[in-house]
C-alpha positions as a printed Julia matrix, in Angstrom:
261×3 Matrix{Float64}:
  33.07   26.82  -39.8
  33.19   30.24  -38.0
  29.86   31.68  -36.9
  28.82   35.17  -37.9
  26.34   37.49  -36.32
  22.67   36.6   -37.1
  23.57   32.99  -38.06
  20.94   30.39  -37.14
  21.77   26.85  -35.99
  18.97   24.34  -36.24
  19.19   20.91  -34.62
  16.56   18.56  -35.97
  15.02   15.59  -34.21
  16.07   12.08  -35.19
  13.57   10.42  -37.48
  13.55    7.4   -35.1
  12.18    9.28  -32.09
   8.97    7.57  -31.0
   7.91    9.42  -27.88
   8.74   10.81  -24.48
   9.28    9.22  -21.05
   9.48   10.72  -17.55
  11.85    9.88  -14.76
  11.41   11.24  -11.25
  13.02   10.93   -7.86
  16.51    9.94   -6.87
  18.42   10.56  -10.06
  20.73   13.45  -10.78
  18.67   14.93  -13.68
  15.0    14.02  -13.34
  12.7    15.2   -16.13
  11.16   14.37  -19.44
  13.35   12.67  -22.11
  12.64   11.86  -25.76
  13.23    8.18  -26.62
  14.2     6.27  -29.75
  13.27    2.76  -30.68
  14.52    0.02  -28.34
  15.77    2.3   -25.57
  15.69    0.69  -22.16
  15.28    1.67  -18.57
  19.08    1.41  -18.09
  19.49    3.82  -21.03
  17.05    6.3   -19.44
  18.75    6.21  -16.04
  22.14    6.79  -17.69
  20.75    9.87  -19.53
  19.33   11.11  -16.18
  22.9    11.09  -14.77
  22.6     7.84  -12.8
  21.18    6.74   -9.45
  21.88    8.75   -6.26
  23.17    7.0    -3.09
  19.78    7.72   -1.42
  17.78    5.78   -4.08
  15.54    2.97   -2.89
  15.65    0.7    -5.98
  13.33   -1.94   -4.53
  10.51    0.56   -4.28
  10.84    1.95   -7.82
   7.43    2.58   -9.45
   7.28    2.01  -13.2
   3.97    3.13  -14.92
   2.79    2.48  -18.47
  -0.08    4.04  -20.29
  -1.24    0.83  -21.98
  -1.51   -0.87  -18.56
  -3.95    1.73  -17.25
  -6.68    0.54  -19.63
  -6.06   -3.11  -18.51
  -6.15   -2.05  -14.84
  -9.29    0.02  -15.31
 -11.14   -2.92  -16.96
 -10.0    -5.26  -14.27
 -11.3    -2.94  -11.56
 -14.6    -2.57  -13.36
 -14.91   -6.29  -13.58
 -14.39   -6.6    -9.86
 -16.97   -3.93   -9.2
 -19.61   -5.85  -11.27
 -18.79   -9.07   -9.41
 -18.98   -7.38   -6.07
 -22.41   -5.77   -6.85
 -23.74   -9.17   -7.97
 -22.41  -10.73   -4.77
 -24.03   -7.99   -2.67
 -27.42   -8.7    -4.32
 -27.07  -12.44   -3.64
 -26.1   -11.68   -0.01
 -29.05   -9.43    0.43
 -31.42  -12.17   -0.9
 -29.93  -14.65    1.58
 -30.59  -12.15    4.39
 -34.24  -12.0     3.39
 -34.42  -15.81    3.7
 -33.28  -15.64    7.33
 -29.61  -16.44    6.92
 -27.46  -14.69    9.49
 -25.26  -11.89    8.25
 -22.32  -10.26    9.92
 -21.35   -7.66    7.29
 -22.39   -4.08    6.76
 -24.16   -4.17    3.39
 -24.75   -0.48    3.42
 -21.0     0.08    3.73
 -20.24   -2.3     0.86
 -22.89   -0.7    -1.3
 -21.37    2.69   -0.7
 -17.9     1.45   -1.39
 -18.7    -0.15   -4.75
 -21.49    2.23   -5.94
 -19.09    4.53   -7.79
 -16.43    3.89  -10.4
 -12.78    4.38   -9.5
 -11.4     7.82  -10.2
  -9.18    8.09  -13.25
  -6.38    9.54  -11.04
  -6.31    6.29   -9.04
  -5.53    4.16  -12.06
  -1.74    4.07  -12.18
  -0.94    1.35  -14.7
   1.95    0.03  -12.55
   4.26   -2.67  -13.83
   6.02   -4.57  -10.97
   9.78   -4.53  -11.67
  12.96   -5.45   -9.9
  15.01   -2.36  -10.78
  18.04   -3.52   -8.86
  18.26   -6.82  -10.75
  17.65   -5.05  -14.1
  20.5    -2.63  -13.58
  22.79   -5.47  -12.44
  21.94   -7.43  -15.57
  20.58  -10.37  -13.58
  17.16  -10.18  -15.29
  15.78   -8.97  -18.62
  15.56   -5.22  -19.14
  12.43   -3.33  -20.3
  12.04   -1.57  -23.6
  10.47    1.86  -23.08
   7.24    3.03  -24.71
   5.86    6.52  -25.17
   4.32    7.84  -21.95
   6.23    5.54  -19.55
   7.15    6.95  -16.19
   9.75    5.76  -13.73
   9.76    7.07  -10.1
  12.6     6.14   -7.73
  11.89    7.18   -4.14
  14.36    7.71   -1.34
  15.45    4.86    0.93
  12.63    3.94    3.33
  12.97    3.15    7.04
   9.37    2.36    7.8
   6.91   -0.5     7.91
   3.2     0.32    7.28
   0.14   -1.52    8.67
  -3.18   -1.24    6.81
  -6.63   -2.81    6.97
  -8.47   -4.18   10.0
  -6.28   -2.73   12.76
  -7.4    -0.06   15.19
  -5.01    2.53   13.73
  -3.6     2.38   10.21
  -0.08    3.54   10.85
   3.61    3.44    9.87
   6.43    2.38   12.17
  10.24    2.57   12.13
  11.6    -0.63   10.76
  13.48   -2.74   13.33
  15.13   -6.16   12.55
  14.0    -7.64   15.87
  10.27   -7.02   15.4
   7.91   -9.54   13.85
   4.81   -9.05   11.77
   2.62   -9.46   14.87
   4.72   -6.92   16.78
   3.96   -4.27   14.07
   0.3    -5.25   14.14
   0.24   -4.79   17.9
   1.9    -1.36   17.54
  -1.12   -0.37   15.39
  -3.52   -1.31   18.2
  -3.87   -4.95   17.21
  -6.46   -6.55   14.98
 -10.1    -5.53   15.18
 -12.89   -8.05   15.72
 -13.46   -8.06   11.96
  -9.8    -8.88   11.01
  -9.01  -12.17    9.26
  -5.6   -12.68   10.93
  -5.09  -15.94    9.02
  -5.33  -14.21    5.68
  -2.92  -11.39    6.4
  -0.38  -10.65    3.69
   2.56   -8.4     2.78
   2.84   -5.95    0.0
   6.52   -5.7    -0.74
   8.18   -2.36   -1.63
   8.28   -3.36   -5.3
   4.54   -3.91   -5.36
   4.59   -7.72   -5.26
   2.5    -9.64   -2.71
   3.56  -12.36   -0.33
   0.75  -14.51    1.15
   0.72  -17.46    3.43
  -0.02  -19.72    0.5
   2.78  -18.33   -1.68
   5.45  -18.42    1.03
   4.62  -20.49    4.1
   8.16  -20.19    5.49
   7.75  -16.41    5.61
   4.64  -16.75    7.79
   6.2   -19.43   10.04
   9.02  -17.17   11.08
   7.07  -13.93   10.67
  10.23  -11.94   10.53
  11.85  -13.66    7.61
  12.18  -11.38    4.48
  10.26   -8.54    6.31
  12.09   -5.44    5.02
  11.86   -1.69    5.26
   9.23   -0.31    2.86
   6.91   -3.33    3.22
   3.3    -3.02    4.14
   1.35   -5.49    6.32
  -2.38   -5.82    5.4
  -5.07   -7.39    7.55
  -8.1    -8.02    5.35
 -11.71   -8.13    6.38
 -13.08  -11.51    7.61
 -15.59  -12.64    5.03
 -15.51  -16.4     5.45
 -19.26  -16.44    6.04
 -19.81  -15.17    2.49
 -17.99  -17.23   -0.13
 -19.52  -15.07   -2.83
 -17.63  -12.07   -1.36
 -14.14  -13.54   -1.32
 -13.27  -11.32   -4.27
 -12.91   -8.48   -1.78
  -9.5    -9.88   -0.77
  -8.33   -9.42   -4.38
  -9.76   -6.0    -4.78
  -8.36   -4.75   -1.55
  -4.91   -5.93   -2.66
  -5.28   -3.94   -5.85
  -6.53   -0.8    -4.02
  -3.75   -0.94   -1.39
  -1.15   -1.41   -4.18
  -2.56    1.64   -5.92
  -2.48    3.7    -2.74
   1.08    2.79   -1.97
   2.29    3.47   -5.48
   0.36    6.76   -5.68
   2.05    7.77   -2.38
   5.46    7.13   -3.83
   4.71    9.02   -7.05
   3.03   11.97   -5.36
   5.96   12.41   -3.01
   7.76   14.04   -5.88
């Protein structure tokens, strides 16, 4: 059919379109894409032109709107538990029990709700395994967002060290070496409870992987973050702070990856 001047071509949307998803970072055509039912992460990456050679698949951040509500409720629950624990701790102080924790600091930390922008709704995924077909894929939902950062060459150290910092990754350095490069642990650090936040957002603790902590260099990779939590053994009612700091640090790292684009 030959076109004539003033002809109009209209391309309608497919009736099966259910929403839009966003892909950012190291793909050839980042942007917002409409999705149909049962489209997967692999389909999205293909439509975005594929992965660049500079992509750091292990550090991919996948966010889902429905997970934000779950994450928000979880944080609110922790806040309530922490406030209750603080009240109990204050009562124990009044009865003469020794305290080694700054209650004013904790009250300030948990007196306000988390900002909406801090709730990311991250789903931890192994994008490399998904694309290789070694693990199940993920069906996309409206509002999903996938961010693929550039390859990382750093190890970060957070928590109870003298300087929270990032260092160039070196194969011959151990966890303790990186901690020392950040000034070493402070007097409040619980060195026995240190843990690793992997680039994909998962957490490795001494309890979950004792062989990791025996060698201290085993499985330590670029993009990982070493965390030294606050020592709170004296207050069993405050041990939930370990869990909440894990969540906060994960949120901070994911936000850094997302905001870099």
